[in-house]
CSV table of C-alpha atoms and ligand atoms in Angstrom, one decimal:
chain,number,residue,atom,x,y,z
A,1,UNK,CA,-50.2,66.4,149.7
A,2,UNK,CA,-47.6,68.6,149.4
A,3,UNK,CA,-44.7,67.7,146.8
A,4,UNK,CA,-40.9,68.1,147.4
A,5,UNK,CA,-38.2,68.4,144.2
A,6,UNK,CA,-35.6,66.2,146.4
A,7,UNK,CA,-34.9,63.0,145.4
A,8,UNK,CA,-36.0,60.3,148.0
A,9,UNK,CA,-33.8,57.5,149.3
A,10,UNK,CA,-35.3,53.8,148.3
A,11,UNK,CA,-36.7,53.6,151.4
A,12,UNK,CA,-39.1,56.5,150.8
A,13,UNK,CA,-39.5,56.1,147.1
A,14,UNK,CA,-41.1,52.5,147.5
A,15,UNK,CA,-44.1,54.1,149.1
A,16,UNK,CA,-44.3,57.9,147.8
A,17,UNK,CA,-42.5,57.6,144.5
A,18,UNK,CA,-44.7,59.0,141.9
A,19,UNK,CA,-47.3,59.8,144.0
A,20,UNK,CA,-49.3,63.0,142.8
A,21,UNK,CA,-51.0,65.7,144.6
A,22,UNK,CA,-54.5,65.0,145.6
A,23,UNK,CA,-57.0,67.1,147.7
A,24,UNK,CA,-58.4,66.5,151.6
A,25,UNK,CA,-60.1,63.8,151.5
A,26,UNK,CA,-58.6,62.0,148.8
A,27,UNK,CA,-57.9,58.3,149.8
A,28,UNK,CA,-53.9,57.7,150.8
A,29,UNK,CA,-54.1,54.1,149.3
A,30,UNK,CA,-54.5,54.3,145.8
A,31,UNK,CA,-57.5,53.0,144.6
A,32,UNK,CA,-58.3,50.0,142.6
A,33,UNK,CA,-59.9,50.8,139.3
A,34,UNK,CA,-60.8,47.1,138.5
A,35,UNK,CA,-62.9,48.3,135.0
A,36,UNK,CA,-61.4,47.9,131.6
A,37,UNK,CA,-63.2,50.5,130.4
A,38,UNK,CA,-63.3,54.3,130.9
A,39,UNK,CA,-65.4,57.3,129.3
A,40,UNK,CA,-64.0,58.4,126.1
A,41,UNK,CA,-64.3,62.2,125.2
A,42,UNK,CA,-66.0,62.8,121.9
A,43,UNK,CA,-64.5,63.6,118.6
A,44,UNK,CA,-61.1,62.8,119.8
A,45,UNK,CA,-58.7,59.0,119.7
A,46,UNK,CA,-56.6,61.1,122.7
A,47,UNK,CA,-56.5,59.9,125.7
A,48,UNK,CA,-57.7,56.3,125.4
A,49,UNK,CA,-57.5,54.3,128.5
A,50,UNK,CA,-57.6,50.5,128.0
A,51,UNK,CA,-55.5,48.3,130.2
A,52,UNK,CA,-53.9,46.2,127.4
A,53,UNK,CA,-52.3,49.4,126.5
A,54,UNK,CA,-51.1,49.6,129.9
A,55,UNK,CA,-52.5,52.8,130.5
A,56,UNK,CA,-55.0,52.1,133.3
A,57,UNK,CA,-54.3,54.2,136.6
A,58,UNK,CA,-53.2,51.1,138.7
A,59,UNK,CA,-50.7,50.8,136.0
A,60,UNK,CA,-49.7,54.2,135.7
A,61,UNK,CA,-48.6,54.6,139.2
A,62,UNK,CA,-47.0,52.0,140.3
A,63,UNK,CA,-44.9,52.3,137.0
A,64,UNK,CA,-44.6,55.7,137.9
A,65,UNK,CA,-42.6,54.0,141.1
A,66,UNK,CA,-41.2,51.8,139.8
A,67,UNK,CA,-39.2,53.7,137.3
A,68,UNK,CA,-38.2,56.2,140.2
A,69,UNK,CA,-36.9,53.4,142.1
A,70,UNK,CA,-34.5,51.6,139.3
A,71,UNK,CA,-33.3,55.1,138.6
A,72,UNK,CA,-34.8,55.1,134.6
A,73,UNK,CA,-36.8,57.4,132.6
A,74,UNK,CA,-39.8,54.8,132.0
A,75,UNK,CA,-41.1,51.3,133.0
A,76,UNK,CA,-43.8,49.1,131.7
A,77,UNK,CA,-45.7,46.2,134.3
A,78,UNK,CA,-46.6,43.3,132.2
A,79,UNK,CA,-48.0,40.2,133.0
A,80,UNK,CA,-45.0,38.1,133.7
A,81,UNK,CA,-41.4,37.8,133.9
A,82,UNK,CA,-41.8,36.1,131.0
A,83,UNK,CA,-43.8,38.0,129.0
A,84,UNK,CA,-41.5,41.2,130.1
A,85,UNK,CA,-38.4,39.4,128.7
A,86,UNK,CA,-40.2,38.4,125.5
A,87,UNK,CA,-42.0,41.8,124.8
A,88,UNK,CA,-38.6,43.5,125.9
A,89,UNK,CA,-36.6,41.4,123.0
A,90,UNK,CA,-39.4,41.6,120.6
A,91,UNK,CA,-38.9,45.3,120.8
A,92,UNK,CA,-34.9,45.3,120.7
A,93,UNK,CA,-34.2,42.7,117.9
A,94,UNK,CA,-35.6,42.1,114.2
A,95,UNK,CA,-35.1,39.7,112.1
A,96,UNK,CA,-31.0,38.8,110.9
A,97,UNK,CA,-30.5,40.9,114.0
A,98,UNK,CA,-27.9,38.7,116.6
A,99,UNK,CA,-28.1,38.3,120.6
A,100,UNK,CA,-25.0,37.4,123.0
A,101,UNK,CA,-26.5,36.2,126.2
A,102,UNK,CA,-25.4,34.6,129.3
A,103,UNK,CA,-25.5,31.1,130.0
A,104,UNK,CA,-26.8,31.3,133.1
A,105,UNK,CA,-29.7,32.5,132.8
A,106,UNK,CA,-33.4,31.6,133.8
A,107,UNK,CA,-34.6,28.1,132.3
A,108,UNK,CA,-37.5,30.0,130.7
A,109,UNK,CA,-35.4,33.1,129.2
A,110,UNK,CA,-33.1,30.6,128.1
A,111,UNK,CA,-35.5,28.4,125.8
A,112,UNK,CA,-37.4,31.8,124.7
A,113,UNK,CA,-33.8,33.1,123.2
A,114,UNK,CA,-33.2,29.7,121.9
A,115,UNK,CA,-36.3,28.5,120.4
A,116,UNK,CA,-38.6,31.3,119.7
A,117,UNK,CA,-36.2,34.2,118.9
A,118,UNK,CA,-34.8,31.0,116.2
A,119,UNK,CA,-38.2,31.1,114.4
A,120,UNK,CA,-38.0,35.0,113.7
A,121,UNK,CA,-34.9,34.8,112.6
A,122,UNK,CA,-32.7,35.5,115.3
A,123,UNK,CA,-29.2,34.1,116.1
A,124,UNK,CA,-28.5,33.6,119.9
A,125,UNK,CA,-24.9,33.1,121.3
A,126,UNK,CA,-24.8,32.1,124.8
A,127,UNK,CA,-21.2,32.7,126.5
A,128,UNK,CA,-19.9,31.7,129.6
A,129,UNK,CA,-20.0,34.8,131.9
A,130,UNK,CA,-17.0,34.6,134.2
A,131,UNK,CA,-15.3,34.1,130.8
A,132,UNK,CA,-14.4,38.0,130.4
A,133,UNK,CA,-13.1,37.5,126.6
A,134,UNK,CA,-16.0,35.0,125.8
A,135,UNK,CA,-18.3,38.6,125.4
A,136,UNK,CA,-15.8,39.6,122.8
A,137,UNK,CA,-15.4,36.6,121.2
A,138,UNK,CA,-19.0,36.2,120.5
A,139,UNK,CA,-20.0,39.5,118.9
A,140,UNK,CA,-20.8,40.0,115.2
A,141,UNK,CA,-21.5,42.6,112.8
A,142,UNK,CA,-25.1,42.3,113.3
A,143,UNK,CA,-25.0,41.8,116.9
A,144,UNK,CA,-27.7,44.4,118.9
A,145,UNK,CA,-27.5,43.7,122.4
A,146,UNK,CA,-25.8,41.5,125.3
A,147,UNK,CA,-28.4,40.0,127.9
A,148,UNK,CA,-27.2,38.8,131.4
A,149,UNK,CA,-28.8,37.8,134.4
A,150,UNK,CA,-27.2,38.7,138.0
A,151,UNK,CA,-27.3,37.3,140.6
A,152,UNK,CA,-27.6,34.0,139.1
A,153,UNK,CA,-29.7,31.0,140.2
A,154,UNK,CA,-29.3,28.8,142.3
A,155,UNK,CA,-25.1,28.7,142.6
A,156,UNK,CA,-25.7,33.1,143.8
A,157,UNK,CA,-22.9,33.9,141.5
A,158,UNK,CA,-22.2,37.7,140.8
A,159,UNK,CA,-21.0,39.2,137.2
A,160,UNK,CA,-19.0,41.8,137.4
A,161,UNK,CA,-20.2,44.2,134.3
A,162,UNK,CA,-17.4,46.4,133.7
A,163,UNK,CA,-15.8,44.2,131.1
A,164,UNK,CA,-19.4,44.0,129.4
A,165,UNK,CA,-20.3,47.3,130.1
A,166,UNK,CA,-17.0,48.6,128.4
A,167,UNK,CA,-17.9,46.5,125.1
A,168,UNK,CA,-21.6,47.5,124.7
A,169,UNK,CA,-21.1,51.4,124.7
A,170,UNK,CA,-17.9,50.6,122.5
A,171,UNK,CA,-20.0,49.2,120.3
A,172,UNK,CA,-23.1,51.0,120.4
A,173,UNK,CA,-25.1,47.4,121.7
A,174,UNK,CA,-28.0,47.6,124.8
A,175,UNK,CA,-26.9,45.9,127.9
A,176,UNK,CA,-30.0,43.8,128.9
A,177,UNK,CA,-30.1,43.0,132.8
A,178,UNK,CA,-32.7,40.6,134.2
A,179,UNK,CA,-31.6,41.6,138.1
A,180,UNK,CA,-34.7,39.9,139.6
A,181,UNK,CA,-32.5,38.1,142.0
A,182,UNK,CA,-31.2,41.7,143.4
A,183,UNK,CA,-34.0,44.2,143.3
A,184,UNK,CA,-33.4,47.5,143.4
A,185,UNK,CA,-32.7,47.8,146.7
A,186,UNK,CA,-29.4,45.8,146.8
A,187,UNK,CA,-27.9,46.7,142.9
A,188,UNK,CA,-29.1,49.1,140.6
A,189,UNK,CA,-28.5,48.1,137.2
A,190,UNK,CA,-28.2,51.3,135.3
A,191,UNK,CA,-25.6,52.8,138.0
A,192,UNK,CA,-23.4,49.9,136.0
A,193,UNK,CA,-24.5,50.5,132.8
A,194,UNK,CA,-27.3,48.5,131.8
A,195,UNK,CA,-29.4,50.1,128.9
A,196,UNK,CA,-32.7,47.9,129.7
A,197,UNK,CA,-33.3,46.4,133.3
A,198,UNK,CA,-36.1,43.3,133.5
A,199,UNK,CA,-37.5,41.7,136.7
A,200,UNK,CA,-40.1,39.2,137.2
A,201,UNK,CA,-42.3,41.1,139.5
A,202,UNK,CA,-43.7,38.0,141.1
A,203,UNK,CA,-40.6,37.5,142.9
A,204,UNK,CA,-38.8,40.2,145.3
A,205,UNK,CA,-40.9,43.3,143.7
A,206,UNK,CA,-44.4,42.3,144.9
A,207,UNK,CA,-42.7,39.5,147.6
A,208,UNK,CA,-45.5,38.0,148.8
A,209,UNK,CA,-46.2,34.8,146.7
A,210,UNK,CA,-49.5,36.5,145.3
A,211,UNK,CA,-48.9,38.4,142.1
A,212,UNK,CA,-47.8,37.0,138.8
A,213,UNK,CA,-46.2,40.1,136.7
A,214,UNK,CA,-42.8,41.4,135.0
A,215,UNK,CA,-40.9,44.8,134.8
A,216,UNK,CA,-39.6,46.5,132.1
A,217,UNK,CA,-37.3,49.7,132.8
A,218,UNK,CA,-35.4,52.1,130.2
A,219,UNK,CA,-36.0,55.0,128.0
A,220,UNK,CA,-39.3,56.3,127.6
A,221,UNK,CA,-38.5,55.7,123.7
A,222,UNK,CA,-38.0,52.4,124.1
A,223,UNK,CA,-40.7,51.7,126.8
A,224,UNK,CA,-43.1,53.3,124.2
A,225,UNK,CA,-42.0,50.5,121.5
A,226,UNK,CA,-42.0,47.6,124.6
A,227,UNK,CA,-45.8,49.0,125.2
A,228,UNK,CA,-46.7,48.4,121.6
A,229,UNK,CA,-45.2,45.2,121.3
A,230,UNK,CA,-47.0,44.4,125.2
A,231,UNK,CA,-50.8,45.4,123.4
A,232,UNK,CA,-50.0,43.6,119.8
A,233,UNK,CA,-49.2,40.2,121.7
A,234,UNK,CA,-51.6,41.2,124.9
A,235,UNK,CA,-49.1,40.3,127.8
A,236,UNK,CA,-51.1,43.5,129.8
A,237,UNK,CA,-51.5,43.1,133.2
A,238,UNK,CA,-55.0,42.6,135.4
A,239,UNK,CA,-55.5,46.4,137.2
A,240,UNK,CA,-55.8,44.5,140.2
A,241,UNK,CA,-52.3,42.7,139.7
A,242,UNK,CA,-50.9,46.1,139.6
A,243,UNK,CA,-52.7,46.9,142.7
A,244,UNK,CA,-51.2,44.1,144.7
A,245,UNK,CA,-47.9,44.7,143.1
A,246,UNK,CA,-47.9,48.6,144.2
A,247,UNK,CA,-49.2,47.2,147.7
A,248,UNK,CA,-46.6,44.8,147.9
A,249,UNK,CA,-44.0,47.1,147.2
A,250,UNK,CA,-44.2,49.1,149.7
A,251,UNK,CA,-42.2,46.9,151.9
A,252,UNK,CA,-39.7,46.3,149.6
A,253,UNK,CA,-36.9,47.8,151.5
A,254,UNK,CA,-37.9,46.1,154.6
A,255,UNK,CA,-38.3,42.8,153.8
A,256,UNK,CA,-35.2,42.7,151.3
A,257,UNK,CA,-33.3,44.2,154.1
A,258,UNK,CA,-34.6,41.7,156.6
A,259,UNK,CA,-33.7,39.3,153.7
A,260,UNK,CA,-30.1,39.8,153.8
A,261,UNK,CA,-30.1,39.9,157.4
A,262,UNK,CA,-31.3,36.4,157.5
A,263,UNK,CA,-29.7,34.9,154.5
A,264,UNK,CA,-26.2,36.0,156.1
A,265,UNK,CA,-27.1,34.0,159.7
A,266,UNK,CA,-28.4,30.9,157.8
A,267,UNK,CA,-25.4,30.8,155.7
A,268,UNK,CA,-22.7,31.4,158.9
A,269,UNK,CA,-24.9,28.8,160.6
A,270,UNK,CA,-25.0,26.2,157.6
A,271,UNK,CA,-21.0,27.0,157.0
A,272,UNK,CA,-20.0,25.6,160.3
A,273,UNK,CA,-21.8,22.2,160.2
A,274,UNK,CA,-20.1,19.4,158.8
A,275,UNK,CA,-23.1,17.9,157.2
A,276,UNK,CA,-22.9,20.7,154.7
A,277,UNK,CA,-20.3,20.6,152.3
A,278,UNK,CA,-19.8,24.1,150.9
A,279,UNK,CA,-22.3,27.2,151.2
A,280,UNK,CA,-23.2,29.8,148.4
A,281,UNK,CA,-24.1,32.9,149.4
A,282,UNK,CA,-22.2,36.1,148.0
A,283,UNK,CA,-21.9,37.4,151.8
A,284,UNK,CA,-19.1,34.9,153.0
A,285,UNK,CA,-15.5,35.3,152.3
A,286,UNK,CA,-15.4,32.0,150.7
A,287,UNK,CA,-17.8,32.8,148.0
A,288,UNK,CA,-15.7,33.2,144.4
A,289,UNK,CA,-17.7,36.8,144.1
A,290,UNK,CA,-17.4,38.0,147.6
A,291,UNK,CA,-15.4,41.1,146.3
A,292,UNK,CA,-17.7,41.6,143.6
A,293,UNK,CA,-20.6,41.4,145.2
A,294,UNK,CA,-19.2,43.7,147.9
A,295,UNK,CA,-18.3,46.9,146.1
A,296,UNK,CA,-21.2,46.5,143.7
A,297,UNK,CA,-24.4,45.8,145.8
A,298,UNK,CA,-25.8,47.2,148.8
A,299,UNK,CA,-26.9,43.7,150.3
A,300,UNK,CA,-25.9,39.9,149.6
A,301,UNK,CA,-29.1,39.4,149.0
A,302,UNK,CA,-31.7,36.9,150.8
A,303,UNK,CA,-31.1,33.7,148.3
A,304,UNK,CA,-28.2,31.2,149.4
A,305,UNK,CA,-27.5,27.6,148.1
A,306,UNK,CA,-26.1,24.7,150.4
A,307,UNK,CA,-24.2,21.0,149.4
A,308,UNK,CA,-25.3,18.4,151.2
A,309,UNK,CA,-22.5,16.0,152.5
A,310,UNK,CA,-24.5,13.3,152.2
A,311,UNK,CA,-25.7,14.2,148.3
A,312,UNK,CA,-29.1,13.5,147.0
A,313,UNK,CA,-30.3,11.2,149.6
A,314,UNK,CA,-29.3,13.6,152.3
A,315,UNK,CA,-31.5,15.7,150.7
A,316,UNK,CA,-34.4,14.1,150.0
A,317,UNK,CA,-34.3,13.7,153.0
A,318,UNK,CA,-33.8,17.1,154.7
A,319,UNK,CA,-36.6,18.3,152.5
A,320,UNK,CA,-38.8,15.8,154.1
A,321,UNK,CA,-38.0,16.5,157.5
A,322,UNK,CA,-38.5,20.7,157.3
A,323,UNK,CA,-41.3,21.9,158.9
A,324,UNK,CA,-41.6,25.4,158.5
A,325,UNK,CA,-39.9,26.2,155.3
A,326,UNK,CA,-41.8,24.9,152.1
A,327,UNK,CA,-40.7,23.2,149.4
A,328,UNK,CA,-41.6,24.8,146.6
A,329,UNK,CA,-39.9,26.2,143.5
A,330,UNK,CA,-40.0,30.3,143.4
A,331,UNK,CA,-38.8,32.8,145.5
A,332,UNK,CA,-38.5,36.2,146.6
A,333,UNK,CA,-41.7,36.6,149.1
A,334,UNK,CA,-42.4,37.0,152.7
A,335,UNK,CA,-42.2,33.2,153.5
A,336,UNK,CA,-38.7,30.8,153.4
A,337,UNK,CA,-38.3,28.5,150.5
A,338,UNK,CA,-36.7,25.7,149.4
A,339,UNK,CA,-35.9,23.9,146.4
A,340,UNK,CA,-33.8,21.5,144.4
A,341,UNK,CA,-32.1,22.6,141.5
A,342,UNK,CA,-32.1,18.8,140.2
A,343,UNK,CA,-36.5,18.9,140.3
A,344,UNK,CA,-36.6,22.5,139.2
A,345,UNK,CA,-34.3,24.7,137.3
A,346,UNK,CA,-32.2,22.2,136.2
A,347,UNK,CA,-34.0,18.6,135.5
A,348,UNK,CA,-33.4,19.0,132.1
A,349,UNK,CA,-29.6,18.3,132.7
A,350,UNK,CA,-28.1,14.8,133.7
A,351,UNK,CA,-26.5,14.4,137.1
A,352,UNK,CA,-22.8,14.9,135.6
A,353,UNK,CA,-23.8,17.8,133.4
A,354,UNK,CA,-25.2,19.5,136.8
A,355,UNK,CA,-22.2,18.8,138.3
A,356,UNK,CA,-19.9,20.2,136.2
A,357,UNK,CA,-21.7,23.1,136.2
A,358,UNK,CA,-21.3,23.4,140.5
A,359,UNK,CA,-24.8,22.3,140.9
A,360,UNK,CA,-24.0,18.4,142.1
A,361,UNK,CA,-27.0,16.6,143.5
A,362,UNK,CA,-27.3,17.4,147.1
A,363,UNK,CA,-27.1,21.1,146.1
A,364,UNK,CA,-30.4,22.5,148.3
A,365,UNK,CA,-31.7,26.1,147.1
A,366,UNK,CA,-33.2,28.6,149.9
A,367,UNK,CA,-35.0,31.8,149.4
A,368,UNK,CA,-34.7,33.1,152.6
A,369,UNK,CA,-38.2,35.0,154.0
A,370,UNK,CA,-38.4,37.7,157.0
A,371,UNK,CA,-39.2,35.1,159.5
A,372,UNK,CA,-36.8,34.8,162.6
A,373,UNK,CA,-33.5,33.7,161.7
A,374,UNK,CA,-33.1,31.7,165.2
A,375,UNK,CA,-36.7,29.7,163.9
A,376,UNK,CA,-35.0,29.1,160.2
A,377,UNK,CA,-31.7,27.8,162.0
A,378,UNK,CA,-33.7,25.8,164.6
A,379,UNK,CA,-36.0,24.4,161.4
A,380,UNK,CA,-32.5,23.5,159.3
A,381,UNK,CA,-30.9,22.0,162.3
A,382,UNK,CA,-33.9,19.6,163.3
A,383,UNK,CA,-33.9,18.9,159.5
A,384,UNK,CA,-30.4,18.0,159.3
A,385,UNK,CA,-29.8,15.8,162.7
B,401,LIG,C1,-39.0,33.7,137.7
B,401,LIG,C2,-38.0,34.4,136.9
B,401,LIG,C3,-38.3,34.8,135.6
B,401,LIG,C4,-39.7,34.6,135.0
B,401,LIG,O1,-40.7,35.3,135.7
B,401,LIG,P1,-42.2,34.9,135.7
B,401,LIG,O2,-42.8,36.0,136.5
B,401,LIG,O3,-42.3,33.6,136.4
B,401,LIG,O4,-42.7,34.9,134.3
B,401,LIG,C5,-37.3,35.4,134.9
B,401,LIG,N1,-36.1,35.6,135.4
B,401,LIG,C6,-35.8,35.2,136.6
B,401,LIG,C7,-34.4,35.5,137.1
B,401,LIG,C8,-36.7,34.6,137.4
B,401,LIG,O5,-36.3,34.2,138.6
């Protein structure tokens, strides 16, 4: 294969991003090297391949492509979100070291800063985001980094990351961005300053309900110390997760684009009907981010939240009656979703504490798939009457 200097759109990178030059009659698919071990030359510790070390070849490429495609000079697969956010801290703070993070933020990231980071000696500060002084507010002499999460689940708010942006190189602090809800191909975190970008890769990156894994993009530096932390506490991925995640991203551009296509009919369709209270999804006027969201990403995105009229019966009730999108709690892949922030996210709040936070019972959660928007709309409306 003959190599080109230019850089690729998204479009191109997804599939060819990385790729080396092979020989006629090398395969075009790379393939899977499902062994853990590999011949070691003698009288040498260089070049050790191991996958905990995250060094096997399925790894190696589709990191390869994955750093190409966020735009950074290294990334790291690991074996979940979660682990990526916890190996990803574990390499950014020590001990009497303090973190200013979002509120709204994944229920799992969310107990990892506030329970486990606790144990090593870690203070956490979690501000409200659309709170542009709260950032300020919360910073201390020993504070290292800001974490954020944008979009955010389920309400599809946006965070605008100037204001953050501006304190963290004022201040010489990393600007952590968990942008699973995006994917590269509708924001790119470092174009607005993020230091370290996270995703859990079981979600829009691999897209197809298959693969558990996480993403960790930044410096090769600090990818280097992320890998070490990654082998101490073994949160490696399986060579063949890294396969599937490489296959699945291939269609990343497609589908997400097909994504946003579909989100923005279901949520014009679900606007207009009167047993829907209010609709969030980024892409319509109404949405409190709609400006945000607008100049900053290149698609709304293919998760959008509806209110109920008729609250939590209503919905219990819709959920019942849908017959071709599941209820189940993630999101992200090929097929529509739906879930209930009350079940899922959020059970651990009370009804008034969900509330007050915009997510009221009756509030209904879609991750919108690459099916045909008029069988979505037709599956909502039968579910509604
Ligand atoms: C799902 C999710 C995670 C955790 O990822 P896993 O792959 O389930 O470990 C973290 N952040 C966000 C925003 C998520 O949606």
């Amino acid at each position: 294969m003959a190599r080109s200097n230019r850089e690729y759109g998204l479009a191109t990178t997804v599939l060819h991003g990385g790729r080396v030059a092979t020989p006629p009659g090398s395969p075009v698919v790379q393939p899977l090297y499902q062994s853990v071990n590999f011949g070691q030359e003698t009288g040498t510790a260089d070049g050790m391949i191991y996958p905990r070390y995250g060094n096997n070849p399925n790894a190696e490429s589709v990191q390869r492509r994955l750093a190409l495609l966020e735009g950074a000079e290294a990334a790291l697969v690991l074996g979940s979100g979660m682990g990526a956010t916890a190996c990803a801290m574990l390499a950014l703070l020590r001990p009497g070291d303090h973190l200013v993070a979002s509120a709204w933020v994944y229920g799992g990231t969310r107990t990892l800063l506030e329970t486990e980071l606790a144990l090593m000696g870690i203070d956490v500060t979690f501000v409200d985001p659309m709170e542009t002084r709260g950032w300020r507010k919360a910073l201390r002499k020993k504070t290292r980094a800001i974490f954020l999460e944008t979009p955010v689940n389920p309400t599809c708010r946006v965070l605008d990351l100037r204001p953050v942006r501006f304190l963290t190189e004022a201040n010489g602090l990393a600007l952590v961005v968990d942008s699973t809800f995006a994917s590269p191909i509708n924001f790119r975190p470092f174009e607005h300053g993020a230091d370290v970008v996270i995703h859990s890769a079981t979600k829009y990156l691999n897209g197809h309900h298959d693969v558990l894994a996480g993403v960790v993009l930044g410096t090769a530096q600090y990818i280097e110390e992320v890998r070490e932390k990654m082998t101490l506490w073994g949160q490696a991925p399986d060579p063949f997760a890294c396969w599937l995640l490489e296959r699945g991203l291939k269609t990343l551009s497609v589908r997400v684009e097909r994504q946003n296509v579909n989100a923005m009919r279901v949520a014009e369709w679900c606007a207009a009907r009167r047993e829907v209270r209010r609709v969030h999804y980024p892409g319509l006027e109404a949405h409190p981010d709609h400006e945000i969201a607008l100049f900053t990403q290149r698609g709304f995105g293919g998760m959008l939240g509806i209110e109920l009229t008729g609250g939590a019966k209503a919905a219990d009730k819709f959920l019942r009656r849908l017959l071709l999108i599941t209820h189940a709690p993630s999101l992200g892949g090929v097929e529509s979703l739906v879930s209930e922030p009350r079940f899922s996210s959020h059970s651990h709040l009370s009804a008034a504490e969900r509330t007050a936070i915009g997510i009221p019972d009756g509030f209904v959660r879609f991750s919108i798939g690459i099916e045909d928007a008029d069988d979505l709309i037709a599956d909502i409306e039968q579910a509604l009457r």
